[in-house]
Short mmCIF file of C-alpha atoms and ligand atoms in Angstrom, two decimals:
data_model
loop_
_atom_site.label_atom_id
_atom_site.label_comp_id
_atom_site.label_asym_id
_atom_site.label_seq_id
_atom_site.Cartn_x
_atom_site.Cartn_y
_atom_site.Cartn_z
CA MET A 1 11.86 -22.65 22.39
CA THR A 2 12.04 -20.08 19.63
CA GLU A 3 15.63 -20.82 18.74
CA ARG A 4 17.15 -20.19 15.35
CA ARG A 5 17.35 -23.02 12.89
CA PRO A 6 19.16 -23.14 9.57
CA ILE A 7 16.99 -23.12 6.46
CA ARG A 8 17.79 -22.99 2.78
CA LEU A 9 16.26 -20.33 0.55
CA ILE A 10 16.96 -20.39 -3.17
CA VAL A 11 16.55 -16.74 -4.11
CA ASN A 12 16.82 -15.71 -7.75
CA GLY A 13 18.75 -18.85 -8.52
CA ARG A 14 21.20 -18.59 -5.60
CA ALA A 15 21.04 -20.86 -2.60
CA HIS A 16 21.37 -19.20 0.80
CA GLU A 17 21.73 -21.07 4.10
CA VAL A 18 20.32 -18.77 6.78
CA SER A 19 19.74 -19.29 10.46
CA LEU A 20 16.48 -17.67 11.55
CA PRO A 21 14.06 -17.77 14.46
CA PRO A 22 10.63 -19.26 13.64
CA ASN A 23 8.76 -15.95 13.87
CA THR A 24 10.62 -14.44 10.90
CA THR A 25 8.52 -13.76 7.81
CA LEU A 26 9.87 -14.56 4.38
CA LEU A 27 9.72 -10.83 3.63
CA THR A 28 12.05 -10.01 6.52
CA ALA A 29 14.36 -12.87 5.57
CA LEU A 30 14.57 -11.66 1.97
CA ARG A 31 15.21 -8.05 2.94
CA ASP A 32 17.90 -9.14 5.42
CA LEU A 33 19.53 -11.03 2.55
CA GLY A 34 19.68 -7.75 0.63
CA CYS A 35 16.66 -8.39 -1.57
CA THR A 36 15.12 -5.08 -0.67
CA ASP A 37 13.23 -5.01 -3.95
CA ALA A 38 10.58 -6.94 -2.00
CA LYS A 39 8.89 -4.05 -0.23
CA ASN A 40 7.24 -3.84 3.15
CA GLY A 41 4.04 -1.93 2.49
CA CYS A 42 1.38 -3.09 4.91
CA GLU A 43 2.33 -6.50 6.34
CA GLN A 44 -1.38 -7.35 6.12
CA GLY A 45 -1.67 -9.01 2.73
CA GLU A 46 -3.46 -5.96 1.38
CA CYS A 47 -0.94 -4.16 -0.87
CA GLY A 48 1.14 -6.75 -2.74
CA ALA A 49 4.36 -4.72 -2.49
CA CYS A 50 6.03 -7.77 -0.93
CA ALA A 51 4.92 -10.18 -3.68
CA VAL A 52 7.43 -12.81 -4.79
CA LEU A 53 7.17 -16.01 -6.79
CA LEU A 54 7.38 -19.04 -4.53
CA ASP A 55 8.04 -22.08 -6.70
CA GLY A 56 6.57 -20.06 -9.56
CA GLU A 57 3.38 -18.90 -7.84
CA PRO A 58 2.91 -15.29 -6.74
CA MET A 59 2.36 -14.77 -3.00
CA ASN A 60 2.64 -12.09 -0.35
CA SER A 61 5.95 -12.77 1.40
CA CYS A 62 4.76 -10.82 4.48
CA MET A 63 2.29 -13.62 5.27
CA ILE A 64 4.66 -16.56 4.87
CA LEU A 65 6.95 -17.71 7.65
CA ALA A 66 10.48 -18.10 6.33
CA TRP A 67 10.67 -21.65 7.66
CA GLN A 68 7.61 -22.50 5.55
CA ALA A 69 9.69 -21.56 2.50
CA ASP A 70 12.59 -23.86 3.47
CA GLY A 71 13.92 -25.38 0.25
CA ALA A 72 11.65 -23.30 -1.99
CA ARG A 73 12.70 -21.39 -5.10
CA ILE A 74 11.95 -17.71 -4.65
CA THR A 75 12.01 -15.12 -7.41
CA THR A 76 11.90 -11.40 -6.72
CA ASN A 77 11.66 -8.60 -9.27
CA ALA A 78 15.45 -8.23 -9.26
CA GLY A 79 15.75 -11.87 -10.25
CA LEU A 80 13.88 -11.36 -13.50
CA GLY A 81 16.35 -9.12 -15.27
CA THR A 82 19.46 -7.01 -14.95
CA LEU A 83 20.12 -3.35 -15.64
CA GLU A 84 21.94 -4.35 -18.83
CA ARG A 85 19.33 -6.89 -19.77
CA PRO A 86 16.03 -5.95 -18.17
CA HIS A 87 13.15 -8.35 -18.45
CA PRO A 88 10.63 -7.29 -21.13
CA ILE A 89 8.06 -6.78 -18.35
CA GLN A 90 10.41 -4.40 -16.52
CA GLU A 91 11.12 -2.58 -19.77
CA ALA A 92 7.42 -2.30 -20.59
CA PHE A 93 6.72 -0.75 -17.17
CA ALA A 94 9.36 1.89 -17.86
CA ASP A 95 8.24 2.49 -21.45
CA ALA A 96 4.56 2.76 -20.56
CA GLY A 97 5.24 5.21 -17.72
CA ALA A 98 3.80 2.74 -15.23
CA ILE A 99 6.19 3.87 -12.50
CA GLN A 100 6.33 6.93 -10.30
CA CYS A 101 7.75 6.30 -6.84
CA GLY A 102 8.30 2.65 -7.72
CA PHE A 103 7.27 1.28 -4.34
CA CYS A 104 4.59 -0.96 -5.83
CA THR A 105 6.56 -1.84 -8.95
CA SER A 106 8.37 -4.98 -7.78
CA GLY A 107 5.09 -6.53 -6.71
CA MET A 108 3.35 -5.39 -9.89
CA VAL A 109 6.10 -6.91 -12.04
CA ILE A 110 5.93 -10.19 -10.10
CA ALA A 111 2.13 -10.37 -10.44
CA THR A 112 2.50 -9.60 -14.15
CA LYS A 113 5.14 -12.32 -14.61
CA ALA A 114 2.83 -14.85 -12.95
CA LEU A 115 -0.08 -13.77 -15.14
CA LEU A 116 1.84 -13.86 -18.43
CA ASP A 117 3.41 -17.24 -17.62
CA ARG A 118 -0.12 -18.68 -17.49
CA ASN A 119 -1.85 -16.46 -19.98
CA PRO A 120 0.32 -14.88 -22.69
CA ASP A 121 -2.54 -12.81 -24.15
CA PRO A 122 -4.70 -11.56 -21.28
CA THR A 123 -7.73 -9.32 -21.67
CA GLU A 124 -7.98 -6.01 -19.82
CA ALA A 125 -10.33 -7.68 -17.30
CA GLU A 126 -7.90 -10.56 -16.75
CA ILE A 127 -5.06 -8.09 -16.18
CA ARG A 128 -7.08 -6.09 -13.67
CA ASP A 129 -8.08 -9.27 -11.87
CA ALA A 130 -4.51 -10.62 -11.76
CA LEU A 131 -3.17 -7.33 -10.38
CA SER A 132 -6.02 -6.71 -7.96
CA GLY A 133 -3.85 -7.66 -4.97
CA ASN A 134 -1.34 -4.95 -5.85
CA LEU A 135 -2.05 -1.39 -4.81
CA CYS A 136 -0.43 1.68 -6.34
CA ARG A 137 -0.79 5.10 -4.77
CA CYS A 138 0.77 7.17 -7.55
CA THR A 139 0.69 5.99 -11.13
CA GLY A 140 -2.91 5.05 -11.69
CA TYR A 141 -3.87 1.64 -12.89
CA GLY A 142 -4.41 2.68 -16.53
CA GLN A 143 -0.71 2.92 -17.31
CA ILE A 144 0.03 -0.24 -15.36
CA ALA A 145 -2.56 -2.20 -17.36
CA ALA A 146 -1.08 -0.66 -20.54
CA ALA A 147 2.38 -1.84 -19.45
CA VAL A 148 1.08 -5.38 -19.03
CA HIS A 149 -0.49 -5.33 -22.50
CA LEU A 150 2.79 -4.03 -23.92
CA ALA A 151 4.83 -6.65 -22.08
CA ALA A 152 2.49 -9.40 -23.25
CA GLU A 153 2.82 -8.28 -26.84
CA ARG A 154 6.61 -8.10 -26.66
CA LEU A 155 6.87 -11.48 -24.95
CA ARG A 156 4.65 -13.10 -27.56
CA ASN A 157 7.15 -11.94 -30.15
CA LEU A 158 10.09 -13.02 -28.00
CA PRO A 159 8.96 -16.39 -26.65
CA SER A 160 12.40 -17.34 -25.31
CA TRP A 161 12.07 -14.72 -22.55
CA SER A 162 9.04 -16.28 -20.97
CA ALA A 163 10.91 -19.55 -20.52
CA SER A 164 14.07 -18.32 -18.83
CA SER A 165 14.89 -15.66 -16.30
CA ALA A 166 18.19 -13.84 -16.33
CA SER A 167 19.41 -14.94 -12.93
CA GLU A 168 18.33 -18.54 -12.99
CA ASP A 169 21.81 -19.39 -14.19
CA GLY A 170 23.13 -17.92 -10.94
CA GLN A 171 24.13 -14.55 -12.35
CA GLU A 172 24.01 -11.73 -9.82
CA PRO A 173 21.47 -9.17 -11.00
CA ALA A 174 23.04 -5.75 -11.32
CA PHE A 175 19.56 -4.29 -10.96
CA LYS A 176 19.56 -5.34 -7.31
CA LYS A 177 22.54 -3.12 -6.53
CA ARG A 178 20.73 -0.06 -7.78
CA VAL A 179 17.62 -0.85 -5.73
CA LEU A 180 19.79 -1.35 -2.67
CA ALA A 181 21.49 1.99 -3.17
CA SER A 182 18.25 3.91 -3.48
CA ASP A 183 16.83 2.09 -0.45
CA ASP A 184 19.78 3.17 1.62
CA VAL A 185 19.08 6.78 0.69
CA THR A 186 15.47 6.57 1.83
CA GLY A 187 16.34 4.55 4.92
CA GLU A 188 14.15 1.73 3.61
CA GLY A 189 16.99 -0.78 3.82
CA GLY A 190 16.76 -1.16 7.56
CA ARG A 191 13.03 -1.48 7.86
CA SER A 192 11.57 -4.86 8.61
CA MET B 1 7.09 -5.36 12.64
CA THR B 2 8.39 -8.39 14.47
CA LEU B 3 5.93 -11.15 15.16
CA PRO B 4 5.55 -12.26 18.78
CA ALA B 5 7.70 -15.26 19.70
CA PHE B 6 6.42 -18.76 19.02
CA ASP B 7 7.87 -22.08 18.03
CA LEU B 8 7.05 -23.56 14.64
CA LEU B 9 6.76 -27.29 14.14
CA ARG B 10 6.57 -28.80 10.69
CA PRO B 11 5.23 -32.35 10.88
CA THR B 12 5.26 -34.37 7.67
CA THR B 13 2.28 -36.64 8.36
CA LEU B 14 -1.24 -36.11 9.65
CA ASP B 15 -0.67 -38.53 12.55
CA GLU B 16 2.38 -36.61 13.68
CA ALA B 17 0.49 -33.29 13.44
CA LEU B 18 -2.39 -34.68 15.50
CA ARG B 19 -0.02 -36.03 18.13
CA LEU B 20 1.74 -32.67 18.43
CA LEU B 21 -1.60 -30.84 18.72
CA SER B 22 -2.72 -33.15 21.51
CA GLU B 23 0.58 -32.89 23.38
CA MET B 24 0.69 -29.10 23.21
CA PRO B 25 -2.44 -27.43 24.48
CA ASP B 26 -1.16 -23.95 23.60
CA ALA B 27 -0.44 -24.84 19.96
CA LEU B 28 -2.42 -23.65 16.94
CA PRO B 29 -2.37 -25.07 13.42
CA ILE B 30 -1.16 -22.76 10.66
CA ALA B 31 -1.95 -23.35 7.00
CA GLY B 32 -1.76 -20.39 4.61
CA GLY B 33 -1.38 -17.98 7.52
CA THR B 34 -3.56 -15.37 5.81
CA ASN B 35 -5.77 -15.10 8.88
CA LEU B 36 -3.30 -16.17 11.48
CA ILE B 37 -0.29 -13.98 10.64
CA PRO B 38 -2.33 -10.74 10.79
CA ASP B 39 -3.99 -12.04 13.98
CA LEU B 40 -0.60 -12.71 15.57
CA ARG B 41 0.50 -9.20 14.64
CA LYS B 42 -2.61 -7.75 16.25
CA GLY B 43 -2.06 -9.92 19.30
CA SER B 44 -5.48 -11.54 19.09
CA HIS B 45 -3.83 -14.98 19.38
CA ALA B 46 -0.67 -15.75 21.36
CA PRO B 47 0.07 -19.44 20.79
CA GLY B 48 3.19 -20.97 22.28
CA SER B 49 3.64 -23.00 19.11
CA LEU B 50 2.36 -23.17 15.59
CA ILE B 51 1.98 -26.47 13.81
CA ASP B 52 2.39 -26.08 10.07
CA VAL B 53 -0.24 -28.20 8.35
CA SER B 54 0.16 -26.58 4.94
CA GLY B 55 2.31 -29.33 3.46
CA LEU B 56 0.51 -32.36 4.88
CA PRO B 57 -0.12 -34.70 1.93
CA GLU B 58 -3.32 -36.05 3.56
CA LEU B 59 -4.88 -32.57 3.38
CA CYS B 60 -3.79 -31.52 -0.07
CA CYS B 61 -5.86 -33.21 -2.70
CA ILE B 62 -9.20 -32.94 -4.46
CA ARG B 63 -10.77 -36.29 -5.35
CA ARG B 64 -14.06 -37.73 -6.42
CA LYS B 65 -15.21 -40.80 -4.54
CA GLU B 66 -18.53 -42.56 -4.12
CA GLY B 67 -20.67 -39.68 -5.31
CA HIS B 68 -18.72 -37.12 -3.29
CA LEU B 69 -16.21 -34.46 -4.11
CA LEU B 70 -13.57 -34.66 -1.36
CA ILE B 71 -11.65 -31.44 -0.88
CA GLY B 72 -8.68 -31.69 1.49
CA GLY B 73 -8.63 -29.12 4.29
CA GLY B 74 -5.27 -27.87 2.99
CA VAL B 75 -6.47 -27.23 -0.57
CA THR B 76 -5.93 -23.59 -1.49
CA ILE B 77 -8.55 -21.32 -2.99
CA ALA B 78 -6.35 -21.06 -6.11
CA GLU B 79 -6.31 -24.86 -6.47
CA LEU B 80 -10.08 -24.91 -6.13
CA LEU B 81 -10.38 -22.19 -8.78
CA ASP B 82 -8.13 -24.07 -11.23
CA ASP B 83 -9.56 -27.55 -10.77
CA PRO B 84 -11.51 -28.74 -13.85
CA MET B 85 -13.38 -31.40 -11.86
CA VAL B 86 -14.60 -28.76 -9.41
CA ALA B 87 -15.69 -26.52 -12.31
CA GLN B 88 -17.60 -29.40 -13.84
CA THR B 89 -19.27 -30.89 -10.75
CA THR B 90 -19.69 -27.85 -8.48
CA PRO B 91 -19.25 -24.67 -10.53
CA ILE B 92 -20.53 -22.62 -7.60
CA LEU B 93 -17.22 -23.33 -5.82
CA THR B 94 -15.31 -22.04 -8.86
CA GLU B 95 -17.45 -18.90 -8.84
CA MET B 96 -16.89 -18.44 -5.12
CA ALA B 97 -13.13 -18.92 -5.52
CA SER B 98 -12.98 -16.38 -8.35
CA SER B 99 -14.49 -13.72 -6.08
CA PHE B 100 -12.28 -14.64 -3.10
CA ALA B 101 -9.58 -12.08 -2.24
CA HIS B 102 -7.02 -11.93 -5.07
CA THR B 103 -4.38 -14.19 -6.61
CA LEU B 104 -1.67 -13.43 -4.05
CA VAL B 105 -3.94 -14.46 -1.16
CA ARG B 106 -5.72 -17.27 -3.07
CA ASN B 107 -2.37 -19.00 -3.59
CA ARG B 108 -1.96 -19.33 0.20
CA ALA B 109 -5.46 -19.30 1.71
CA THR B 110 -6.90 -22.76 2.36
CA ILE B 111 -10.49 -23.92 2.52
CA GLY B 112 -9.83 -25.49 5.95
CA GLY B 113 -8.41 -22.24 7.30
CA ASN B 114 -11.36 -20.32 5.90
CA LEU B 115 -13.92 -22.55 7.64
CA VAL B 116 -12.04 -22.91 10.93
CA ALA B 117 -11.48 -19.15 11.15
CA ALA B 118 -15.30 -18.87 10.75
CA ALA B 119 -15.37 -15.16 10.06
CA PRO B 120 -18.84 -13.74 9.40
CA CYS B 121 -17.68 -12.81 5.88
CA CYS B 122 -16.15 -16.22 5.11
CA ASP B 123 -17.02 -16.75 1.43
CA SER B 124 -16.73 -20.51 1.21
CA ALA B 125 -19.42 -21.17 3.84
CA PRO B 126 -22.53 -20.00 1.94
CA ALA B 127 -21.42 -21.81 -1.25
CA LEU B 128 -20.75 -25.01 0.71
CA LEU B 129 -24.01 -24.71 2.69
CA VAL B 130 -26.14 -24.84 -0.46
CA LEU B 131 -24.19 -27.94 -1.51
CA ASP B 132 -25.06 -29.70 1.79
CA ALA B 133 -21.34 -30.09 2.55
CA GLU B 134 -20.02 -32.01 5.53
CA ILE B 135 -16.62 -31.73 7.12
CA ASP B 136 -14.27 -34.30 8.62
CA LEU B 137 -12.44 -33.46 11.83
CA ALA B 138 -9.54 -35.73 12.73
CA GLY B 139 -8.51 -35.98 16.36
CA PRO B 140 -6.57 -38.32 18.61
CA GLU B 141 -9.55 -40.71 18.80
CA GLY B 142 -10.21 -40.84 15.08
CA THR B 143 -12.30 -38.84 12.65
CA ARG B 144 -15.78 -37.45 13.14
CA ARG B 145 -18.07 -36.04 10.49
CA LEU B 146 -20.38 -33.05 10.87
CA PRO B 147 -22.71 -31.20 8.55
CA LEU B 148 -21.11 -27.83 7.84
CA ALA B 149 -24.19 -26.06 9.25
CA GLU B 150 -23.56 -27.78 12.59
CA PHE B 151 -19.81 -27.16 12.54
CA LEU B 152 -20.29 -23.39 12.17
CA VAL B 153 -21.56 -22.09 15.51
CA GLY B 154 -21.17 -18.32 15.30
CA ALA B 155 -18.69 -15.56 14.59
CA PHE B 156 -15.18 -17.07 14.89
CA THR B 157 -16.65 -20.10 16.67
CA THR B 158 -16.91 -23.69 15.47
CA ARG B 159 -17.37 -27.13 16.99
CA ARG B 160 -13.69 -27.94 16.39
CA GLU B 161 -11.80 -29.10 19.51
CA SER B 162 -8.36 -27.59 19.92
CA ASN B 163 -6.65 -30.92 19.15
CA GLU B 164 -8.57 -31.55 15.93
CA LEU B 165 -7.73 -30.78 12.31
CA LEU B 166 -10.19 -30.17 9.54
CA THR B 167 -9.02 -32.80 7.09
CA CYS B 168 -11.71 -32.85 4.44
CA VAL B 169 -14.72 -31.01 3.07
CA ARG B 170 -17.18 -33.55 1.63
CA VAL B 171 -19.55 -32.33 -1.04
CA PRO B 172 -22.22 -34.67 -2.41
CA VAL B 173 -21.91 -34.27 -6.19
CA PRO B 174 -25.17 -32.59 -7.26
CA SER B 175 -27.32 -34.24 -9.92
CA ASP B 176 -27.15 -33.04 -13.51
CA ARG B 177 -30.44 -31.24 -12.87
CA SER B 178 -28.78 -29.02 -10.28
CA TYR B 179 -28.47 -25.30 -11.01
CA THR B 180 -26.43 -22.94 -8.86
CA GLY B 181 -25.36 -19.32 -8.59
CA PHE B 182 -23.19 -17.25 -6.27
CA VAL B 183 -22.82 -13.52 -5.88
CA LYS B 184 -20.60 -11.51 -3.58
CA MET B 185 -21.11 -7.84 -2.83
CA GLY B 186 -18.37 -5.81 -1.24
CA LEU B 187 -17.14 -2.26 -1.18
CA ARG B 188 -15.22 -2.78 -4.42
CA LYS B 189 -15.76 -4.93 -7.49
CA ILE B 190 -12.87 -7.24 -6.76
CA SER B 191 -10.44 -8.03 -4.00
CA CYS B 192 -12.53 -7.19 -0.96
CA MET B 193 -14.26 -8.82 1.98
CA ALA B 194 -17.92 -9.60 1.46
CA LYS B 195 -20.60 -7.30 2.79
CA ILE B 196 -23.18 -9.74 1.45
CA ASP B 197 -22.84 -13.20 -0.10
CA VAL B 198 -25.84 -14.98 -1.61
CA ALA B 199 -25.62 -18.57 -2.85
CA VAL B 200 -28.49 -20.53 -4.42
CA ARG B 201 -29.00 -24.04 -5.67
CA VAL B 202 -32.11 -25.43 -7.31
CA GLU B 203 -32.60 -29.14 -8.00
CA ALA B 204 -35.11 -29.30 -10.83
CA HIS B 205 -37.62 -32.04 -11.73
CA SER B 206 -37.55 -33.16 -15.35
CA ASP B 207 -40.71 -31.08 -15.97
CA GLY B 208 -38.77 -27.97 -14.88
CA ARG B 209 -40.43 -27.61 -11.45
CA CYS B 210 -38.17 -27.07 -8.46
CA GLU B 211 -37.71 -30.25 -6.48
CA PHE B 212 -35.93 -28.46 -3.66
CA ALA B 213 -33.91 -25.28 -3.26
CA ARG B 214 -31.07 -24.11 -1.05
CA ILE B 215 -30.41 -20.45 -0.39
CA ALA B 216 -27.55 -19.39 1.88
CA ILE B 217 -26.53 -15.94 2.95
CA GLY B 218 -23.12 -14.83 4.20
CA ALA B 219 -21.60 -11.80 5.90
CA VAL B 220 -24.82 -10.29 7.28
CA ALA B 221 -25.08 -12.40 10.43
CA PRO B 222 -22.50 -13.73 12.88
CA ILE B 223 -22.08 -16.70 10.54
CA ALA B 224 -23.41 -17.81 7.13
CA TYR B 225 -26.83 -19.48 7.34
CA ARG B 226 -29.58 -20.95 5.16
CA ALA B 227 -32.77 -18.98 4.50
CA GLU B 228 -35.07 -21.93 5.07
CA ALA B 229 -38.40 -20.14 4.70
CA ALA B 230 -37.34 -18.93 1.27
CA GLU B 231 -36.18 -22.44 0.32
CA ALA B 232 -39.49 -23.97 1.44
CA HIS B 233 -41.41 -21.51 -0.69
CA LEU B 234 -39.75 -22.86 -3.84
CA ALA B 235 -39.90 -26.61 -3.14
CA GLY B 236 -42.31 -28.33 -5.52
CA ASN B 237 -43.14 -25.11 -7.37
CA VAL B 238 -42.64 -23.75 -10.85
CA LEU B 239 -39.95 -21.05 -10.73
CA ASP B 240 -42.06 -18.25 -12.18
CA ALA B 241 -41.64 -14.56 -11.45
CA VAL B 242 -44.20 -14.63 -8.63
CA ALA B 243 -42.60 -17.57 -6.80
CA ILE B 244 -39.14 -16.08 -7.27
CA ALA B 245 -40.21 -12.67 -5.97
CA GLU B 246 -41.73 -14.16 -2.84
CA ALA B 247 -38.74 -16.43 -2.15
CA ALA B 248 -36.41 -13.46 -2.61
CA ARG B 249 -38.53 -11.39 -0.22
CA LEU B 250 -38.33 -14.17 2.37
CA ALA B 251 -34.54 -14.39 1.87
CA GLY B 252 -34.25 -10.66 2.54
CA ALA B 253 -36.53 -10.91 5.58
CA SER B 254 -34.35 -13.69 7.02
CA ALA B 255 -31.39 -11.37 7.45
CA HIS B 256 -30.21 -10.23 10.84
CA PRO B 257 -27.66 -7.80 9.51
CA ARG B 258 -24.75 -6.56 11.54
CA SER B 259 -25.24 -3.03 10.24
CA GLY B 260 -27.27 -1.15 7.67
CA SER B 261 -30.20 -3.52 8.17
CA GLU B 262 -32.80 -2.11 5.83
CA TYR B 263 -30.35 -1.54 3.01
CA LYS B 264 -28.91 -5.02 3.30
CA ARG B 265 -32.35 -6.62 3.44
CA GLN B 266 -33.24 -4.97 0.15
CA VAL B 267 -29.92 -5.91 -1.46
CA ILE B 268 -30.26 -9.55 -0.39
CA GLU B 269 -33.76 -9.62 -1.86
CA ALA B 270 -32.54 -8.14 -5.15
CA LEU B 271 -29.53 -10.48 -5.37
CA ALA B 272 -31.62 -13.55 -4.56
CA ARG B 273 -34.16 -12.54 -7.18
CA ARG B 274 -31.45 -12.09 -9.80
CA LEU B 275 -29.77 -15.41 -9.04
CA LEU B 276 -33.07 -17.33 -9.02
CA THR B 277 -34.21 -15.67 -12.25
CA ASP B 278 -30.95 -16.63 -13.88
CA VAL B 279 -31.28 -20.21 -12.63
CA ALA B 280 -34.91 -20.44 -13.83
CA GLY B 281 -33.83 -19.26 -17.29
CA ARG B 282 -31.19 -21.96 -17.46
CA ILE B 283 -33.64 -24.68 -16.39
CA GLU B 284 -36.06 -23.83 -19.18
CA GLY B 285 -33.23 -23.50 -21.66
CA GLY B 286 -31.70 -26.81 -20.66
CA SER B 287 -34.84 -28.97 -20.48
C1 FAD C 1 -5.91 -9.44 1.94
C2 FAD C 1 -6.83 -10.52 2.41
C3 FAD C 1 -8.01 -10.75 1.72
C4 FAD C 1 -8.89 -11.74 2.13
N1 FAD C 1 -10.03 -11.95 1.42
C5 FAD C 1 -10.90 -12.91 1.80
C6 FAD C 1 -12.09 -13.14 1.05
O1 FAD C 1 -12.35 -12.51 0.02
N2 FAD C 1 -12.95 -14.08 1.50
C7 FAD C 1 -12.72 -14.80 2.63
O2 FAD C 1 -13.55 -15.63 2.99
N3 FAD C 1 -11.59 -14.61 3.36
C8 FAD C 1 -10.68 -13.69 2.97
N4 FAD C 1 -9.54 -13.48 3.70
C9 FAD C 1 -9.30 -14.27 4.92
C10 FAD C 1 -8.40 -15.51 4.73
O3 FAD C 1 -7.58 -15.39 3.59
C11 FAD C 1 -9.22 -16.78 4.61
O4 FAD C 1 -10.04 -16.97 5.72
C12 FAD C 1 -8.33 -18.04 4.40
O5 FAD C 1 -9.09 -19.03 3.78
C13 FAD C 1 -7.72 -18.59 5.66
O6 FAD C 1 -6.98 -19.75 5.33
P1 FAD C 1 -5.45 -19.93 5.76
O7 FAD C 1 -5.02 -21.23 5.21
O8 FAD C 1 -4.66 -18.74 5.39
O9 FAD C 1 -5.65 -20.01 7.33
P2 FAD C 1 -4.62 -19.71 8.52
O10 FAD C 1 -4.47 -18.24 8.67
O11 FAD C 1 -3.41 -20.53 8.39
O12 FAD C 1 -5.51 -20.26 9.71
C14 FAD C 1 -6.77 -19.71 10.05
C15 FAD C 1 -7.32 -20.43 11.29
O13 FAD C 1 -7.65 -21.78 10.98
C16 FAD C 1 -6.86 -22.70 11.72
N5 FAD C 1 -6.57 -23.77 10.78
C17 FAD C 1 -5.99 -23.64 9.54
N6 FAD C 1 -6.03 -24.82 8.90
C18 FAD C 1 -6.62 -25.71 9.71
C19 FAD C 1 -6.97 -27.12 9.61
N7 FAD C 1 -6.71 -27.83 8.49
N8 FAD C 1 -7.58 -27.71 10.67
C20 FAD C 1 -7.86 -27.00 11.78
N9 FAD C 1 -7.58 -25.70 11.93
C21 FAD C 1 -6.97 -25.05 10.92
C22 FAD C 1 -5.70 -21.91 12.26
O14 FAD C 1 -5.26 -22.40 13.50
C23 FAD C 1 -6.31 -20.52 12.41
O15 FAD C 1 -7.02 -20.42 13.62
C24 FAD C 1 -8.60 -12.51 3.29
C25 FAD C 1 -7.41 -12.29 3.98
C26 FAD C 1 -6.52 -11.31 3.56
C27 FAD C 1 -5.26 -11.10 4.29
S1 FES C 2 3.50 -5.86 2.64
FE1 FES C 2 2.76 -7.81 2.11
S2 FES C 2 0.87 -7.36 1.19
FE2 FES C 2 1.50 -5.41 1.89
S1 FES C 3 4.38 3.99 -8.37
FE1 FES C 3 4.19 4.72 -6.33
S2 FES C 3 2.94 3.23 -5.41
FE2 FES C 3 2.87 2.65 -7.47
#
């Protein structure tokens, strides 16, 4: 009754055929595919650490069943840029000091990408509203909001970035490898 | 954490979904899953099967027809928030949607799921109650229509039969002399469950008097309800400070709060007074 069925997930521009039982969340499916930049924080929809873009819209992957995402295009933080060519949003988070442990960062970057795609010049209030589903325990929201302002400014001067993402041409993001390595150290890689 | 085992069926038409629901008594619909997935984790539901209704085309659109705004049961809160026709005809729904959870949840959460879950703090109910909304329930024998106030029975309880789907929320488009307001109070400014919701609507006569009023309160009782004594106090009257103060007092007195009674009564009164004062100011300004 709860047998596996093959589904197709297009993650960061790469199609994956995976065979999963129906009670698998998209978050678990992504992490099992090695996309451990999507974090498992609460599994309750409260923290946003698991946020991904599903067909361009930001959502909590812990509350989506993987089968519901069959055929969808999914973008995680690692799909936005590479170590050599980080996305301006990723760079702005680093430059603004909006990262400490980094656990919330993937979700924050995804929520920021979704915001700036719709609204290239958000106000402070719009930024705080757009990121209100993302919790951070370490940095403080001031620096994170500053990072979003900085990213918005840089993207307005670099409009080509907002249109394309580094891995949409199927390139493997080098960034992902680093995240994987650090996850293995903390034992995070096996958690689901 | 692994979810308990269940099967997941993904029908592509409403008829197929209804047939599956009737054939499988232990099945539950799933739309955005923002209530259901946490509930499954907690073990408060253990369905044999889930029937995914989130992609059903019959449930997914917002239309205007014969003086009604028709909102499909599968419309998400984000779609409601972004819809220009909703903002123009029923801005109170836009206001409600902007205070609902946060973007990540709004992109999944549906209006149908919100009403069927019938939580005491369900935000859409008070806004829809002041609009005199009705809902359509489709079942194996066809579709029946109920006023929302009748559909909502109590905490987590509705008149929905287990083989029915909420297909549509029907909102009569208010006249252009309709003035509304919505306020949600929670433990934080944004991204929280309501402790108190207050929704008001005033239909004004051309001379500025109130023809009739609707005041609905959410999150303080098992389910959102209308404060009818407060509404009656405004009908036919000029919305001056005295009338507003008394209606607000009656709204506060109507509350049967779940906790913190006296505090909540006072907050409801203050919120109702603020909303009605704001509405009264707009009526004078606009006439
Ligand atoms: C972090 C977080 C914040 C939240 N904030 C708010 C908030 O601010 N305000 C608020 O009101 N709620 C809030 N909620 C609760 C929830 O998001 C809403 O109730 C949402 O609208 C439920 O819709 P859904 O599509 O996700 O429903 P689901 O979880 O898919 O389903 C909920 C119930 O409705 C049934 N169902 C779904 N669709 C239909 C249908 N078309 N016909 C018949 N039955 C159906 C399901 O079987 C289930 O019993 C929040 C939840 C989370 C996790
Ligand atoms: S892990 Fe999904 S919201 Fe926290
Ligand atoms: S940087 Fe640690 S949770 Fe945000």
